[in-house]
Amino acid sequence: MQCAHWHRLPLDLAREARSKAPGGHLDRAVRCHLSPHEGDEHYGFLTELDEYGAALWLRWYGRGEMEVVTLPDCPALGTGRNRDGCCLFAGHIQQHTWEGAQKTASRTS
Ligand SMILES: [Zn+2]
Ligand SMILES: [Zn+2]
């Protein structure tokens, strides 16, 4: 399960993201990466910043404010065979991404 909120990446913030990550691929719209959550603060993944162990995220609020933020990668590793890394940022709320994946896998098997 994943939060159902999407947000368009406005041109000015796309420019800001590109100046911080010139080689990164940017999508025109991002989906909140968190699992379904309370509150109206959403985080959409923009692109990696390899050299810093960090990534660019679009943070937006239900009332319309948004900003590009640089957040360190979440250091948590999954307990499964692959020890997948979490695709979120350090200090995120809700589950790690591999927790959701593991639950989905066990539900379908
Ligand atoms: Zn969300
Ligand atoms: Zn995590």
PDB file of C-alpha atoms and ligand atoms in Angstrom:
ATOM      1  CA  MET A   1       0.000   0.000   0.000  1.00  0.00           C
ATOM      2  CA  GLN A   2       1.164   3.468  -0.831  1.00  0.00           C
ATOM      3  CA  CYS A   3      -0.244   6.919  -0.194  1.00  0.00           C
ATOM      4  CA  ALA A   4      -2.497   7.846  -3.121  1.00  0.00           C
ATOM      5  CA  HIS A   5      -1.459  11.489  -3.337  1.00  0.00           C
ATOM      6  CA  TRP A   6       0.304  12.797  -6.423  1.00  0.00           C
ATOM      7  CA  HIS A   7       1.694  16.219  -7.137  1.00  0.00           C
ATOM      8  CA  ARG A   8       2.756  17.918 -10.323  1.00  0.00           C
ATOM      9  CA  LEU A   9       6.324  19.195 -10.269  1.00  0.00           C
ATOM     10  CA  PRO A  10       6.073  22.936 -11.026  1.00  0.00           C
ATOM     11  CA  LEU A  11       8.568  24.392 -13.489  1.00  0.00           C
ATOM     12  CA  ASP A  12      10.390  26.552 -10.950  1.00  0.00           C
ATOM     13  CA  LEU A  13      10.925  23.609  -8.607  1.00  0.00           C
ATOM     14  CA  ALA A  14      11.962  21.407 -11.523  1.00  0.00           C
ATOM     15  CA  ARG A  15      14.646  23.991 -12.316  1.00  0.00           C
ATOM     16  CA  GLU A  16      15.768  24.030  -8.702  1.00  0.00           C
ATOM     17  CA  ALA A  17      15.955  20.231  -8.622  1.00  0.00           C
ATOM     18  CA  ARG A  18      17.895  20.165 -11.883  1.00  0.00           C
ATOM     19  CA  SER A  19      20.436  22.651 -10.562  1.00  0.00           C
ATOM     20  CA  LYS A  20      21.034  20.381  -7.569  1.00  0.00           C
ATOM     21  CA  ALA A  21      21.103  17.129  -9.547  1.00  0.00           C
ATOM     22  CA  PRO A  22      22.083  17.987 -13.128  1.00  0.00           C
ATOM     23  CA  GLY A  23      22.271  14.346 -14.251  1.00  0.00           C
ATOM     24  CA  GLY A  24      19.084  13.231 -12.583  1.00  0.00           C
ATOM     25  CA  HIS A  25      15.936  12.203 -14.360  1.00  0.00           C
ATOM     26  CA  LEU A  26      12.894  14.170 -13.272  1.00  0.00           C
ATOM     27  CA  ASP A  27       9.290  13.148 -13.731  1.00  0.00           C
ATOM     28  CA  ARG A  28       6.610  15.749 -14.263  1.00  0.00           C
ATOM     29  CA  ALA A  29       4.579  14.385 -11.420  1.00  0.00           C
ATOM     30  CA  VAL A  30       5.544  12.474  -8.322  1.00  0.00           C
ATOM     31  CA  ARG A  31       3.596  10.197  -6.051  1.00  0.00           C
ATOM     32  CA  CYS A  32       3.961  10.291  -2.284  1.00  0.00           C
ATOM     33  CA  HIS A  33       6.317   7.436  -1.358  1.00  0.00           C
ATOM     34  CA  LEU A  34       4.987   6.876   2.130  1.00  0.00           C
ATOM     35  CA  SER A  35       2.525   4.175   2.993  1.00  0.00           C
ATOM     36  CA  PRO A  36      -0.970   5.578   3.629  1.00  0.00           C
ATOM     37  CA  HIS A  37      -0.649   8.030   6.496  1.00  0.00           C
ATOM     38  CA  GLU A  38      -2.330  10.619   8.659  1.00  0.00           C
ATOM     39  CA  GLY A  39      -1.793  14.312   8.074  1.00  0.00           C
ATOM     40  CA  ASP A  40      -1.254  16.268   4.894  1.00  0.00           C
ATOM     41  CA  GLU A  41       2.538  16.264   4.579  1.00  0.00           C
ATOM     42  CA  HIS A  42       3.600  14.215   1.556  1.00  0.00           C
ATOM     43  CA  TYR A  43       6.972  13.227   0.134  1.00  0.00           C
ATOM     44  CA  GLY A  44       7.549  12.419  -3.516  1.00  0.00           C
ATOM     45  CA  PHE A  45      10.889  11.066  -4.693  1.00  0.00           C
ATOM     46  CA  LEU A  46      12.526  13.278  -7.331  1.00  0.00           C
ATOM     47  CA  THR A  47      16.006  11.955  -8.034  1.00  0.00           C
ATOM     48  CA  GLU A  48      19.155  10.515  -6.450  1.00  0.00           C
ATOM     49  CA  LEU A  49      22.145  12.519  -5.282  1.00  0.00           C
ATOM     50  CA  ASP A  50      24.628   9.643  -5.372  1.00  0.00           C
ATOM     51  CA  GLU A  51      27.637  11.419  -3.968  1.00  0.00           C
ATOM     52  CA  TYR A  52      25.913  12.372  -0.723  1.00  0.00           C
ATOM     53  CA  GLY A  53      23.964   9.208   0.081  1.00  0.00           C
ATOM     54  CA  ALA A  54      20.978  11.446  -0.240  1.00  0.00           C
ATOM     55  CA  ALA A  55      18.153  12.198  -2.602  1.00  0.00           C
ATOM     56  CA  LEU A  56      15.974  15.078  -3.667  1.00  0.00           C
ATOM     57  CA  TRP A  57      12.377  14.957  -2.578  1.00  0.00           C
ATOM     58  CA  LEU A  58       9.364  17.113  -3.248  1.00  0.00           C
ATOM     59  CA  ARG A  59       7.626  17.839   0.024  1.00  0.00           C
ATOM     60  CA  TRP A  60       4.116  19.198  -0.198  1.00  0.00           C
ATOM     61  CA  TYR A  61       1.212  19.916   2.045  1.00  0.00           C
ATOM     62  CA  GLY A  62      -2.487  19.580   1.437  1.00  0.00           C
ATOM     63  CA  ARG A  63      -2.898  23.348   1.635  1.00  0.00           C
ATOM     64  CA  GLY A  64      -0.732  23.865  -1.449  1.00  0.00           C
ATOM     65  CA  GLU A  65       2.726  24.691  -0.112  1.00  0.00           C
ATOM     66  CA  MET A  66       5.623  22.717  -1.549  1.00  0.00           C
ATOM     67  CA  GLU A  67       9.406  22.706  -1.637  1.00  0.00           C
ATOM     68  CA  VAL A  68      12.374  20.721  -2.907  1.00  0.00           C
ATOM     69  CA  VAL A  69      14.316  19.195  -0.019  1.00  0.00           C
ATOM     70  CA  THR A  70      17.538  17.179   0.168  1.00  0.00           C
ATOM     71  CA  LEU A  71      17.128  14.281   2.577  1.00  0.00           C
ATOM     72  CA  PRO A  72      19.613  11.560   3.594  1.00  0.00           C
ATOM     73  CA  ASP A  73      18.710   8.012   2.623  1.00  0.00           C
ATOM     74  CA  CYS A  74      16.992   5.847   5.197  1.00  0.00           C
ATOM     75  CA  PRO A  75      19.718   3.514   6.551  1.00  0.00           C
ATOM     76  CA  ALA A  76      17.381   0.639   7.400  1.00  0.00           C
ATOM     77  CA  LEU A  77      17.872  -2.693   5.638  1.00  0.00           C
ATOM     78  CA  GLY A  78      15.213  -5.319   5.117  1.00  0.00           C
ATOM     79  CA  THR A  79      15.356  -8.640   6.893  1.00  0.00           C
ATOM     80  CA  GLY A  80      14.534 -10.648   3.776  1.00  0.00           C
ATOM     81  CA  ARG A  81      16.915 -12.659   1.655  1.00  0.00           C
ATOM     82  CA  ASN A  82      17.968  -9.665  -0.413  1.00  0.00           C
ATOM     83  CA  ARG A  83      18.439  -7.230   2.472  1.00  0.00           C
ATOM     84  CA  ASP A  84      16.791  -4.579   0.365  1.00  0.00           C
ATOM     85  CA  GLY A  85      17.456  -1.012   1.330  1.00  0.00           C
ATOM     86  CA  CYS A  86      14.581   1.246   2.190  1.00  0.00           C
ATOM     87  CA  CYS A  87      13.699   3.646  -0.643  1.00  0.00           C
ATOM     88  CA  LEU A  88      12.670   6.400   1.740  1.00  0.00           C
ATOM     89  CA  PHE A  89      14.587   9.073   3.621  1.00  0.00           C
ATOM     90  CA  ALA A  90      16.012   8.963   7.133  1.00  0.00           C
ATOM     91  CA  GLY A  91      13.450   9.768   9.791  1.00  0.00           C
ATOM     92  CA  HIS A  92      10.394   9.090   7.641  1.00  0.00           C
ATOM     93  CA  ILE A  93       7.071   8.218   9.228  1.00  0.00           C
ATOM     94  CA  GLN A  94       5.244   4.968   8.529  1.00  0.00           C
ATOM     95  CA  GLN A  95       6.760   1.702   7.259  1.00  0.00           C
ATOM     96  CA  HIS A  96      10.020   1.179   5.444  1.00  0.00           C
ATOM     97  CA  THR A  97       9.374   0.406   1.784  1.00  0.00           C
ATOM     98  CA  TRP A  98      10.504  -3.220   2.139  1.00  0.00           C
ATOM     99  CA  GLU A  99       8.046  -3.759   5.005  1.00  0.00           C
ATOM    100  CA  GLY A 100       5.156  -3.014   2.670  1.00  0.00           C
ATOM    101  CA  ALA A 101       6.681  -5.213  -0.052  1.00  0.00           C
ATOM    102  CA  GLN A 102       7.129  -8.135   2.315  1.00  0.00           C
ATOM    103  CA  LYS A 103       3.544  -7.887   3.479  1.00  0.00           C
ATOM    104  CA  THR A 104       2.297  -7.793  -0.090  1.00  0.00           C
ATOM    105  CA  ALA A 105       4.426 -10.817  -0.959  1.00  0.00           C
ATOM    106  CA  SER A 106       3.156 -12.856   1.961  1.00  0.00           C
ATOM    107  CA  ARG A 107      -0.427 -11.932   1.142  1.00  0.00           C
ATOM    108  CA  THR A 108      -0.185 -13.145  -2.426  1.00  0.00           C
ATOM    109  CA  SER A 109       1.736 -16.359  -1.742  1.00  0.00           C
TER     110      SER A 109
HETATM  111 ZN    ZN B   1       1.330  10.961   1.385  1.00  0.00          ZN
HETATM  112 ZN    ZN B   2      13.012   3.423   5.884  1.00  0.00          ZN
END
